[in-house]
Tab-separated table of C-alpha atoms and ligand atoms in Angstrom:
chain	number	residue	atom	x	y	z
Q	1	MET	CA	97.289	-111.047	74.735
Q	2	ALA	CA	98.192	-109.942	71.229
Q	3	VAL	CA	101.825	-109.456	72.190
Q	4	GLN	CA	102.308	-113.097	73.036
Q	5	GLU	CA	100.437	-114.364	70.030
Q	6	ARG	CA	102.786	-112.736	67.565
Q	7	ALA	CA	105.461	-114.882	66.039
Q	8	ASN	CA	109.152	-114.209	66.569
Q	9	PHE	CA	112.245	-114.857	64.583
Q	10	GLY	CA	114.055	-117.726	66.269
Q	11	SER	CA	117.673	-116.573	66.414
Q	12	LYS	CA	119.865	-113.504	66.094
Q	13	LEU	CA	121.429	-114.816	62.929
Q	14	GLY	CA	117.935	-115.487	61.612
Q	15	VAL	CA	117.033	-111.851	62.267
Q	16	ILE	CA	120.025	-110.570	60.328
Q	17	LEU	CA	119.548	-113.000	57.484
Q	18	ALA	CA	115.838	-112.349	57.131
Q	19	SER	CA	116.387	-108.569	57.098
Q	20	ALA	CA	119.328	-108.922	54.737
Q	21	GLY	CA	117.175	-111.265	52.679
Q	22	SER	CA	114.657	-108.483	52.295
Q	23	ALA	CA	117.325	-105.940	51.448
Q	24	VAL	CA	119.356	-108.048	49.053
Q	25	GLY	CA	117.463	-108.720	45.886
Q	26	LEU	CA	116.988	-107.532	42.361
Q	27	GLY	CA	117.604	-104.030	43.702
Q	28	ASN	CA	121.241	-104.952	44.133
Q	29	ILE	CA	121.850	-107.203	41.198
Q	30	TRP	CA	119.499	-105.741	38.604
Q	31	ARG	CA	118.575	-102.174	39.590
Q	32	PHE	CA	121.914	-101.019	41.012
Q	33	PRO	CA	124.018	-101.729	37.893
Q	34	CYS	CA	121.250	-100.280	35.756
Q	35	GLU	CA	121.255	-97.013	37.761
Q	36	VAL	CA	125.059	-96.907	37.853
Q	37	GLY	CA	125.103	-97.261	34.073
Q	38	GLU	CA	122.494	-94.582	33.495
Q	39	ASN	CA	124.011	-92.117	35.952
Q	40	GLY	CA	127.598	-92.197	34.875
Q	41	GLY	CA	129.408	-94.723	37.066
Q	42	ALA	CA	131.762	-93.929	39.945
Q	43	ALA	CA	130.308	-90.520	40.863
Q	44	PHE	CA	126.885	-92.119	41.313
Q	45	ILE	CA	128.360	-94.883	43.469
Q	46	LEU	CA	130.015	-92.324	45.704
Q	47	VAL	CA	126.766	-90.419	46.282
Q	48	TYR	CA	125.017	-93.734	46.800
Q	49	LEU	CA	127.449	-94.758	49.531
Q	50	ILE	CA	127.042	-91.411	51.285
Q	51	CYS	CA	123.254	-91.851	51.213
Q	52	VAL	CA	123.544	-95.378	52.582
Q	53	VAL	CA	125.678	-94.320	55.549
Q	54	PHE	CA	124.066	-91.012	56.491
Q	55	LEU	CA	120.456	-91.658	55.544
Q	56	GLY	CA	120.084	-95.418	55.234
Q	57	VAL	CA	121.558	-96.522	58.556
Q	58	PRO	CA	119.649	-94.059	60.775
Q	59	VAL	CA	116.351	-94.671	58.997
Q	60	MET	CA	116.847	-98.424	59.259
Q	61	VAL	CA	117.507	-98.267	63.005
Q	62	SER	CA	114.411	-96.073	63.376
Q	63	GLU	CA	112.232	-98.538	61.495
Q	64	PHE	CA	113.606	-101.330	63.659
Q	65	LEU	CA	112.801	-99.549	66.888
Q	66	ILE	CA	109.334	-98.450	65.768
Q	67	GLY	CA	108.514	-102.025	64.769
Q	68	ARG	CA	109.954	-103.767	67.772
Q	69	HIS	CA	108.513	-101.349	70.290
Q	70	SER	CA	105.004	-101.492	68.891
Q	71	ARG	CA	105.099	-105.173	67.910
Q	72	SER	CA	102.602	-104.470	65.220
Q	73	ASN	CA	102.142	-104.030	61.488
Q	74	THR	CA	103.496	-100.786	60.151
Q	75	ALA	CA	100.267	-98.757	60.085
Q	76	THR	CA	99.117	-99.805	63.547
Q	77	ALA	CA	102.651	-99.205	64.867
Q	78	TYR	CA	102.215	-95.451	64.450
Q	79	LYS	CA	98.777	-95.595	66.037
Q	80	ILE	CA	100.306	-97.234	69.082
Q	81	LEU	CA	103.255	-94.861	69.315
Q	82	ALA	CA	101.393	-91.697	68.357
Q	83	PRO	CA	97.718	-92.230	69.168
Q	84	GLY	CA	95.248	-89.688	67.841
Q	85	THR	CA	97.733	-88.116	65.418
Q	86	PRO	CA	98.010	-88.324	61.630
Q	87	TRP	CA	101.347	-90.171	61.915
Q	88	HIS	CA	99.728	-93.454	60.988
Q	89	PHE	CA	99.507	-92.139	57.432
Q	90	VAL	CA	103.233	-92.836	57.231
Q	91	GLY	CA	102.455	-96.473	57.905
Q	92	LEU	CA	99.571	-96.507	55.450
Q	93	MET	CA	101.798	-94.955	52.845
Q	94	GLY	CA	104.219	-97.839	53.457
Q	95	VAL	CA	101.504	-100.408	52.855
Q	96	PHE	CA	100.546	-98.589	49.668
Q	97	SER	CA	104.190	-98.540	48.544
Q	98	GLY	CA	104.386	-102.249	49.254
Q	99	PHE	CA	101.577	-102.893	46.779
Q	100	LEU	CA	103.145	-100.618	44.222
Q	101	ILE	CA	106.658	-102.022	44.415
Q	102	LEU	CA	105.583	-105.641	44.446
Q	103	SER	CA	103.442	-105.046	41.351
Q	104	TYR	CA	106.364	-104.083	39.140
Q	105	TYR	CA	109.159	-105.933	40.954
Q	106	ILE	CA	107.387	-109.192	40.299
Q	107	VAL	CA	107.713	-108.545	36.554
Q	108	VAL	CA	111.497	-108.654	36.770
Q	109	CYS	CA	111.231	-111.683	39.074
Q	110	GLY	CA	109.397	-113.393	36.235
Q	111	TRP	CA	112.278	-112.611	33.883
Q	112	THR	CA	114.702	-114.334	36.244
Q	113	LEU	CA	112.602	-117.498	35.982
Q	114	GLU	CA	112.797	-117.460	32.190
Q	115	TYR	CA	116.556	-116.887	32.305
Q	116	ALA	CA	117.067	-119.694	34.802
Q	117	TRP	CA	115.021	-121.977	32.628
Q	118	THR	CA	116.895	-121.014	29.456
Q	119	ALA	CA	120.236	-121.479	31.246
Q	120	ALA	CA	119.208	-124.862	32.634
Q	121	SER	CA	118.012	-126.122	29.275
Q	122	ASN	CA	121.266	-124.867	27.725
Q	123	GLY	CA	119.279	-122.454	25.572
Q	124	PHE	CA	121.911	-119.702	25.715
Q	125	SER	CA	124.407	-121.871	23.857
Q	126	GLN	CA	122.347	-121.270	20.722
Q	127	VAL	CA	122.415	-117.504	21.137
Q	128	GLY	CA	125.481	-116.087	19.409
Q	129	ASP	CA	126.705	-112.571	20.178
Q	130	ALA	CA	125.651	-109.493	22.097
Q	131	MET	CA	123.090	-108.448	19.502
Q	132	ASP	CA	121.420	-111.806	19.777
Q	133	TYR	CA	121.203	-111.507	23.541
Q	134	THR	CA	119.606	-108.110	23.132
Q	135	ALA	CA	117.106	-109.539	20.667
Q	136	PHE	CA	116.465	-112.481	22.983
Q	137	PHE	CA	115.691	-110.128	25.850
Q	138	ASN	CA	113.497	-107.794	23.795
Q	139	ASN	CA	111.586	-110.657	22.248
Q	140	PHE	CA	110.945	-112.208	25.589
Q	141	VAL	CA	109.786	-109.133	27.515
Q	142	SER	CA	107.500	-107.995	24.722
Q	143	ASN	CA	105.926	-111.426	24.288
Q	144	PRO	CA	102.230	-111.060	25.184
Q	145	TRP	CA	101.861	-114.123	27.401
Q	146	LYS	CA	105.173	-115.735	28.408
Q	147	PRO	CA	106.308	-113.128	30.953
Q	148	LEU	CA	102.812	-113.156	32.450
Q	149	LEU	CA	103.022	-116.847	33.088
Q	150	TYR	CA	106.348	-116.531	34.890
Q	151	LEU	CA	105.123	-113.535	36.841
Q	152	ALA	CA	102.119	-115.497	38.056
Q	153	VAL	CA	104.280	-118.457	39.072
Q	154	PHE	CA	106.591	-116.185	41.047
Q	155	MET	CA	103.667	-114.503	42.750
Q	156	LEU	CA	102.157	-117.810	43.781
Q	157	ILE	CA	105.420	-119.056	45.290
Q	158	THR	CA	105.681	-115.806	47.285
Q	159	HIS	CA	102.082	-116.200	48.371
Q	160	TYR	CA	102.679	-119.747	49.566
Q	161	ILE	CA	105.694	-118.822	51.690
Q	162	VAL	CA	103.999	-115.778	53.225
Q	163	VAL	CA	100.989	-117.872	54.186
Q	164	ARG	CA	103.244	-120.409	55.875
Q	165	GLY	CA	104.334	-117.665	58.246
Q	166	VAL	CA	107.355	-115.952	59.625
Q	167	LYS	CA	109.582	-118.540	61.189
Q	168	GLU	CA	108.886	-121.568	59.068
Q	169	GLY	CA	108.808	-119.746	55.782
Q	170	ILE	CA	110.966	-116.685	55.893
Q	171	GLU	CA	113.728	-117.423	58.358
Q	172	LYS	CA	114.659	-120.962	57.368
Q	173	PHE	CA	114.838	-120.029	53.783
Q	174	SER	CA	117.119	-117.009	54.224
Q	175	LYS	CA	119.605	-118.950	56.316
Q	176	VAL	CA	120.578	-121.211	53.467
Q	177	MET	CA	120.314	-118.776	50.654
Q	178	MET	CA	122.311	-115.733	51.726
Q	179	PRO	CA	125.708	-117.428	52.223
Q	180	MET	CA	125.357	-119.281	48.933
Q	181	LEU	CA	124.563	-116.098	47.098
Q	182	LEU	CA	127.606	-114.297	48.468
Q	183	LEU	CA	129.829	-117.178	47.460
Q	184	ILE	CA	128.706	-117.393	43.881
Q	185	ILE	CA	128.793	-113.639	43.406
Q	186	GLY	CA	132.414	-113.729	44.571
Q	187	VAL	CA	133.246	-116.353	41.948
Q	188	LEU	CA	131.590	-114.286	39.239
Q	189	VAL	CA	133.535	-111.161	40.202
Q	190	VAL	CA	136.765	-113.093	39.656
Q	191	CYS	CA	135.480	-114.340	36.292
Q	192	SER	CA	134.535	-110.857	35.214
Q	193	PHE	CA	137.954	-109.456	36.123
Q	194	SER	CA	139.509	-111.864	33.665
Q	195	MET	CA	137.593	-110.331	30.750
Q	196	PRO	CA	139.430	-108.184	28.190
Q	197	GLY	CA	137.613	-104.919	28.987
Q	198	SER	CA	137.921	-105.221	32.734
Q	199	VAL	CA	140.250	-102.229	33.117
Q	200	LYS	CA	137.779	-99.951	31.323
Q	201	GLY	CA	134.998	-101.373	33.464
Q	202	LEU	CA	136.931	-100.753	36.655
Q	203	THR	CA	137.742	-97.200	35.631
Q	204	PHE	CA	134.048	-96.583	35.020
Q	205	LEU	CA	133.271	-97.903	38.501
Q	206	LEU	CA	136.124	-96.353	40.443
Q	207	LYS	CA	137.115	-93.054	38.845
Q	208	PRO	CA	134.468	-90.466	39.648
Q	209	ASP	CA	133.721	-87.664	37.243
Q	210	PHE	CA	132.300	-85.098	39.643
Q	211	GLY	CA	131.007	-83.004	36.772
Q	212	LYS	CA	128.346	-85.656	36.297
Q	213	ILE	CA	126.719	-85.080	39.683
Q	214	ASP	CA	123.506	-83.083	39.513
Q	215	THR	CA	120.300	-83.333	41.566
Q	216	GLY	CA	118.924	-85.935	39.172
Q	217	VAL	CA	121.905	-88.156	39.984
Q	218	VAL	CA	121.579	-87.440	43.693
Q	219	LEU	CA	117.854	-88.247	43.640
Q	220	SER	CA	118.557	-91.489	41.805
Q	221	ALA	CA	121.309	-92.441	44.247
Q	222	MET	CA	119.140	-91.645	47.240
Q	223	GLY	CA	116.200	-93.549	45.770
Q	224	GLN	CA	118.433	-96.501	45.038
Q	225	ALA	CA	119.748	-96.479	48.618
Q	226	PHE	CA	116.213	-96.576	50.021
Q	227	PHE	CA	115.095	-99.161	47.519
Q	228	SER	CA	118.060	-101.421	48.039
Q	229	LEU	CA	117.835	-101.302	51.821
Q	230	SER	CA	114.020	-101.817	51.735
Q	231	LEU	CA	113.554	-98.551	53.626
Q	232	GLY	CA	110.829	-95.975	54.016
Q	233	MET	CA	107.901	-98.299	53.413
Q	234	GLY	CA	107.546	-100.208	56.646
Q	235	CYS	CA	109.131	-103.414	55.524
Q	236	LEU	CA	111.916	-103.570	58.095
Q	237	CYS	CA	109.523	-102.091	60.621
Q	238	THR	CA	107.211	-105.054	60.065
Q	239	TYR	CA	110.121	-107.512	60.325
Q	240	ALA	CA	111.341	-105.832	63.509
Q	241	SER	CA	107.937	-106.419	65.068
Q	242	TYR	CA	109.011	-110.088	65.100
Q	243	PHE	CA	112.388	-109.325	66.783
Q	244	THR	CA	112.916	-110.325	70.395
Q	245	LYS	CA	114.067	-107.861	73.043
Q	246	GLU	CA	117.593	-109.309	72.837
Q	247	VAL	CA	118.312	-108.174	69.300
Q	248	ASN	CA	120.907	-105.409	69.024
Q	249	LEU	CA	119.245	-102.991	66.614
Q	250	MET	CA	122.294	-100.910	65.688
Q	251	LYS	CA	124.438	-103.958	65.055
Q	252	THR	CA	121.736	-105.653	63.025
Q	253	ALA	CA	121.329	-102.533	60.896
Q	254	GLY	CA	125.111	-102.386	60.455
Q	255	SER	CA	125.276	-106.004	59.288
Q	256	VAL	CA	122.359	-105.623	56.898
Q	257	VAL	CA	123.818	-102.474	55.372
Q	258	VAL	CA	127.254	-104.054	54.927
Q	259	ILE	CA	125.886	-107.207	53.297
Q	260	ASP	CA	123.549	-105.245	51.045
Q	261	THR	CA	126.203	-102.793	49.918
Q	262	LEU	CA	128.688	-105.584	49.313
Q	263	VAL	CA	126.295	-107.437	47.055
Q	264	ALA	CA	125.396	-104.269	45.127
Q	265	VAL	CA	128.979	-103.183	44.583
Q	266	MET	CA	130.059	-106.703	43.664
Q	267	SER	CA	127.246	-106.860	41.125
Q	268	GLY	CA	128.691	-103.724	39.584
Q	269	PHE	CA	132.055	-105.444	39.437
Q	270	ILE	CA	130.473	-108.384	37.646
Q	271	ILE	CA	128.515	-106.375	35.109
Q	272	PHE	CA	130.747	-103.486	33.991
Q	273	PRO	CA	133.968	-105.317	33.099
Q	274	ALA	CA	131.714	-107.419	30.893
Q	275	VAL	CA	129.880	-104.446	29.401
Q	276	PHE	CA	133.188	-102.968	28.263
Q	277	SER	CA	134.428	-106.319	26.961
Q	278	VAL	CA	131.658	-107.115	24.551
Q	279	PRO	CA	131.104	-105.087	21.399
Q	280	GLY	CA	127.511	-103.969	21.127
Q	281	LEU	CA	126.883	-103.552	24.864
Q	282	ILE	CA	126.417	-100.112	26.384
Q	283	PRO	CA	126.383	-99.137	30.063
Q	284	ASN	CA	123.114	-97.215	29.908
Q	285	ALA	CA	120.989	-99.960	28.404
Q	286	GLY	CA	118.272	-99.583	31.073
Q	287	PRO	CA	116.330	-102.433	32.682
Q	288	GLY	CA	117.699	-104.981	30.212
Q	289	LEU	CA	121.341	-104.306	31.085
Q	290	VAL	CA	121.913	-107.175	33.480
Q	291	PHE	CA	119.828	-109.610	31.497
Q	292	ILE	CA	121.696	-108.864	28.304
Q	293	THR	CA	125.148	-108.692	29.872
Q	294	LEU	CA	125.179	-111.724	32.114
Q	295	PRO	CA	124.790	-114.455	29.509
Q	296	ASN	CA	127.791	-112.854	27.793
Q	297	VAL	CA	129.817	-113.087	30.997
Q	298	PHE	CA	129.160	-116.787	31.219
Q	299	ASN	CA	129.847	-117.277	27.561
Q	300	ILE	CA	133.132	-115.417	27.402
Q	301	ALA	CA	134.589	-116.091	30.848
Q	302	PHE	CA	133.931	-119.798	30.517
Q	303	GLY	CA	134.513	-119.976	26.768
Q	304	ASN	CA	136.956	-122.869	27.108
Q	305	TYR	CA	135.019	-124.655	29.809
Q	306	PRO	CA	131.407	-124.674	28.634
Q	307	PHE	CA	130.357	-127.164	31.266
Q	308	LEU	CA	131.591	-124.920	34.077
Q	309	GLY	CA	129.855	-122.006	32.403
Q	310	TYR	CA	126.669	-124.025	32.354
Q	311	VAL	CA	126.877	-124.959	36.034
Q	312	PHE	CA	127.684	-121.437	37.155
Q	313	SER	CA	125.018	-119.796	35.090
Q	314	VAL	CA	122.324	-122.131	36.379
Q	315	MET	CA	123.496	-121.653	39.951
Q	316	PHE	CA	123.569	-117.900	39.515
Q	317	TYR	CA	120.070	-117.609	38.124
Q	318	VAL	CA	118.702	-119.893	40.789
Q	319	LEU	CA	120.276	-117.720	43.459
Q	320	LEU	CA	118.954	-114.606	41.746
Q	321	ILE	CA	115.495	-116.108	41.951
Q	322	LEU	CA	115.943	-116.950	45.601
Q	323	SER	CA	117.225	-113.511	46.539
Q	324	ALA	CA	114.341	-111.923	44.654
Q	325	LEU	CA	111.998	-114.213	46.510
Q	326	THR	CA	113.203	-113.154	49.961
Q	327	SER	CA	112.483	-109.575	48.860
Q	328	THR	CA	109.036	-110.233	47.402
Q	329	ILE	CA	108.157	-112.094	50.590
Q	330	SER	CA	109.068	-109.050	52.658
Q	331	MET	CA	107.029	-106.634	50.522
Q	332	HIS	CA	104.100	-108.997	50.590
Q	333	GLU	CA	104.430	-109.351	54.358
Q	334	VAL	CA	104.032	-105.590	54.915
Q	335	ALA	CA	100.612	-105.577	53.296
Q	336	THR	CA	99.549	-109.010	54.511
Q	337	ALA	CA	100.381	-108.233	58.157
Q	338	TYR	CA	98.414	-105.008	57.845
Q	339	ILE	CA	95.298	-106.553	56.318
Q	340	HIS	CA	95.453	-109.558	58.643
Q	341	GLU	CA	95.671	-107.448	61.800
Q	342	LYS	CA	93.587	-104.465	60.749
Q	343	PHE	CA	90.635	-106.266	59.202
Q	344	LYS	CA	90.886	-109.338	61.423
Q	345	MET	CA	91.143	-111.628	58.412
Q	346	THR	CA	93.147	-114.833	58.535
Q	347	ARG	CA	96.695	-114.514	57.219
Q	348	ALA	CA	95.706	-116.665	54.264
Q	349	LYS	CA	92.835	-114.379	53.305
Q	350	GLY	CA	94.924	-111.247	53.806
Q	351	ALA	CA	97.643	-112.720	51.625
Q	352	PHE	CA	95.062	-113.598	48.991
Q	353	VAL	CA	93.958	-109.957	48.738
Q	354	VAL	CA	97.547	-108.790	48.350
Q	355	THR	CA	98.364	-111.443	45.780
Q	356	SER	CA	95.288	-110.673	43.682
Q	357	VAL	CA	95.852	-106.923	43.603
Q	358	CYS	CA	99.572	-107.151	42.838
Q	359	LEU	CA	99.020	-109.800	40.226
Q	360	SER	CA	96.550	-107.572	38.383
Q	361	PHE	CA	98.835	-104.539	38.395
Q	362	GLY	CA	101.823	-106.763	37.686
Q	363	VAL	CA	100.199	-107.950	34.477
Q	364	LEU	CA	99.713	-104.341	33.333
Q	365	CYS	CA	103.317	-103.446	34.204
Q	366	SER	CA	104.588	-106.460	32.325
Q	367	LEU	CA	102.513	-105.662	29.257
Q	368	SER	CA	103.991	-102.170	29.248
Q	369	PHE	CA	107.080	-103.743	27.639
Q	370	GLY	CA	104.901	-104.973	24.771
Q	371	VAL	CA	101.313	-104.342	23.791
Q	372	LEU	CA	100.804	-101.548	26.339
Q	373	SER	CA	104.045	-99.739	25.575
Q	374	ASP	CA	102.130	-96.746	24.219
Q	375	MET	CA	100.156	-96.286	27.395
Q	376	THR	CA	102.117	-93.688	29.333
Q	377	ILE	CA	101.690	-91.544	32.428
Q	378	ALA	CA	103.701	-88.298	32.422
Q	379	GLY	CA	105.852	-89.794	29.707
Q	380	PHE	CA	106.599	-92.987	31.644
Q	381	THR	CA	105.442	-96.466	30.735
Q	382	LEU	CA	103.466	-98.086	33.529
Q	383	PHE	CA	106.460	-100.112	34.697
Q	384	ASP	CA	108.719	-97.061	34.782
Q	385	PHE	CA	106.020	-94.998	36.462
Q	386	PHE	CA	105.600	-97.497	39.295
Q	387	ASP	CA	109.372	-97.648	39.681
Q	388	TYR	CA	109.746	-93.866	39.685
Q	389	VAL	CA	106.936	-93.161	42.110
Q	390	SER	CA	108.043	-95.764	44.616
Q	391	ALA	CA	111.829	-95.485	44.550
Q	392	LYS	CA	112.232	-91.797	43.806
Q	393	PHE	CA	109.286	-90.436	45.681
Q	394	LEU	CA	107.449	-92.617	48.208
Q	395	MET	CA	110.420	-94.377	49.787
Q	396	PRO	CA	112.582	-91.276	50.350
Q	397	LEU	CA	109.480	-89.400	51.555
Q	398	GLY	CA	108.738	-92.264	53.935
Q	399	GLY	CA	112.363	-92.143	55.115
Q	400	MET	CA	112.132	-88.408	55.719
Q	401	LEU	CA	108.941	-88.727	57.760
Q	402	ILE	CA	110.335	-91.647	59.758
Q	403	SER	CA	113.409	-89.553	60.614
Q	404	ILE	CA	111.248	-86.667	61.759
Q	405	PHE	CA	109.030	-89.028	63.740
Q	406	THR	CA	111.938	-90.622	65.593
Q	407	GLY	CA	114.080	-87.503	65.908
Q	408	TRP	CA	111.429	-84.990	66.896
Q	409	TYR	CA	108.253	-86.760	67.988
Q	410	LEU	CA	109.159	-89.933	69.858
Q	411	ASP	CA	110.103	-89.804	73.501
Q	412	ARG	CA	113.921	-89.697	73.626
Q	413	LYS	CA	114.051	-92.046	76.604
Q	414	MET	CA	112.037	-94.669	74.786
Q	415	VAL	CA	114.309	-94.385	71.754
Q	416	TRP	CA	117.354	-94.746	73.971
Q	417	GLU	CA	115.890	-97.762	75.743
Q	418	GLU	CA	115.106	-99.511	72.482
Q	419	ILE	CA	118.527	-98.893	71.045
Q	420	THR	CA	120.446	-99.849	74.164
Q	421	ASN	CA	118.094	-102.700	75.093
Q	422	GLU	CA	117.160	-100.882	78.300
Q	423	GLY	CA	120.675	-99.742	79.025
Q	424	ARG	CA	122.332	-103.128	78.590
Q	425	LEU	CA	124.166	-102.202	75.400
Q	426	ARG	CA	126.713	-99.442	75.022
Q	427	VAL	CA	125.888	-97.238	72.064
Q	428	PRO	CA	128.503	-94.475	71.788
Q	429	MET	CA	127.037	-93.069	68.563
Q	430	PHE	CA	123.612	-92.385	70.054
Q	431	LYS	CA	123.888	-88.571	69.940
Q	432	PHE	CA	125.180	-88.615	66.391
Q	433	TYR	CA	122.331	-90.894	65.413
Q	434	ILE	CA	119.779	-88.451	66.819
Q	435	PHE	CA	121.536	-85.572	65.066
Q	436	LEU	CA	121.281	-87.385	61.727
Q	437	LEU	CA	117.597	-88.043	62.283
Q	438	LYS	CA	116.697	-84.579	63.497
Q	439	TYR	CA	118.576	-82.486	60.972
Q	440	VAL	CA	120.577	-84.279	58.315
Q	441	ALA	CA	118.031	-86.740	56.927
Q	442	PRO	CA	114.971	-84.432	56.794
Q	443	LEU	CA	116.891	-81.472	55.395
Q	444	ALA	CA	118.874	-83.454	52.846
Q	445	ILE	CA	115.883	-85.389	51.529
Q	446	GLY	CA	113.697	-82.271	51.586
Q	447	ALA	CA	116.299	-80.227	49.712
Q	448	ILE	CA	116.647	-82.838	46.978
Q	449	PHE	CA	112.871	-82.980	46.538
Q	450	VAL	CA	112.521	-79.204	46.363
Q	451	HIS	CA	115.348	-78.923	43.870
Q	452	GLU	CA	113.803	-81.587	41.633
Q	453	LEU	CA	110.436	-79.829	41.808
Q	454	ILE	CA	111.890	-76.484	40.832
Q	455	LYS	CA	113.735	-78.124	37.955
Q	456	ALA	CA	110.527	-79.701	36.713
H	1	LIG	N1	115.485	-104.166	48.814
H	1	LIG	C1	114.926	-105.009	47.816
H	1	LIG	C2	115.946	-105.208	46.715
H	1	LIG	O1	116.968	-104.569	46.708
H	1	LIG	C3	113.664	-104.468	47.272
H	1	LIG	C4	112.651	-104.130	48.302
H	1	LIG	C5	112.104	-102.874	48.358
H	1	LIG	C6	112.252	-105.087	49.225
H	1	LIG	C7	111.191	-102.562	49.319
H	1	LIG	C8	111.313	-104.766	50.184
H	1	LIG	C9	110.794	-103.506	50.221
H	1	LIG	O2	115.721	-105.975	45.809
């Protein structure tokens, strides 16, 4: 029977770490500070946190229960739960988003490889001040072949782990990596606090200017929440299809959200004290922000102890690579599980299709920082377009539909049984959870979309 053939995650901790591994990634360490910088700091963070709690948590629990109940890839899951209805388009949309996100995310993954390599070979010691770091970044991303090479390497590593399968590949790996990442991020926060501009940085992060909040900021914050928590595209739904019946879905969602938010906020605390400490750096520098700022952090914070600076920077970039990898694996898995189960291909063949498609689009996205920078869609470069469509449109839309599906369509008893593990767990917030799904999430997401449309 198909149910028994499917793999499972081996332990409860493994479940949390694998899901957190998907959630924690470049979205937290690269995209979050970049969005905070572009959207004015503390006010954005506040809206972000509200989105995480009131939209992120309920949608995550819903994805978990849809996945675990159906024990299937995300598109088939809706076919099982809502046979003969168009709901499976939500799943298909997730698979499509998976392709889209992986194609541009892998570009930034490639950058992390170059930075790790430069750090390890002590290459940053030859770069002088902030302007040089900016030039280093710009030169690298616009180089016609180097980023492509790194991108391909990253894609192949992801491919290899996905082909090895769920327990061997994904779970083992996350168990070691997540605690190490948290530790080193903690050390870097302390380093950053010791920088001269830290007070300015903290003010930027903690003192909200409510005048800055408009729907653009809210849309960005909501998109970032969905992106960072890997929501709305079937990723956690696919992972939950490997959960056992013992897993406490609410608690797992709570742990994942806490870990993810902690890493994002801590990344902010690493980046912004540094941004305000170094002349020539600006908060709204866009995708290059983290890559330009971080080498400065290591340089200045460890100015008197270059060896320590060296060790920490190498460790940090390696961990950045690993956390990006647990995320690319999870995106890849959404599409691979779908192709494998839908078209009855082997996992290896399914993975090959996904890798080939994403590699091709990834190359185009990467080149949009250089030779293809003039090729735009609606004013966006290809990279920015993929980012916009997935994070600001497809993922929140997916989240909205998932809320409606769970809140309005699914049998309430089945939802209750999944969440309470057939009555064995006490879940006092159940009614509130349903309320969020039925009314708050669909209306809030819908309203933000409509407002953005009218504005456009
Ligand atoms: N959540 C991941 C991150 O923050 C990105 C991601 C998006 C992973 C969608 C899987 C699915 O880096």
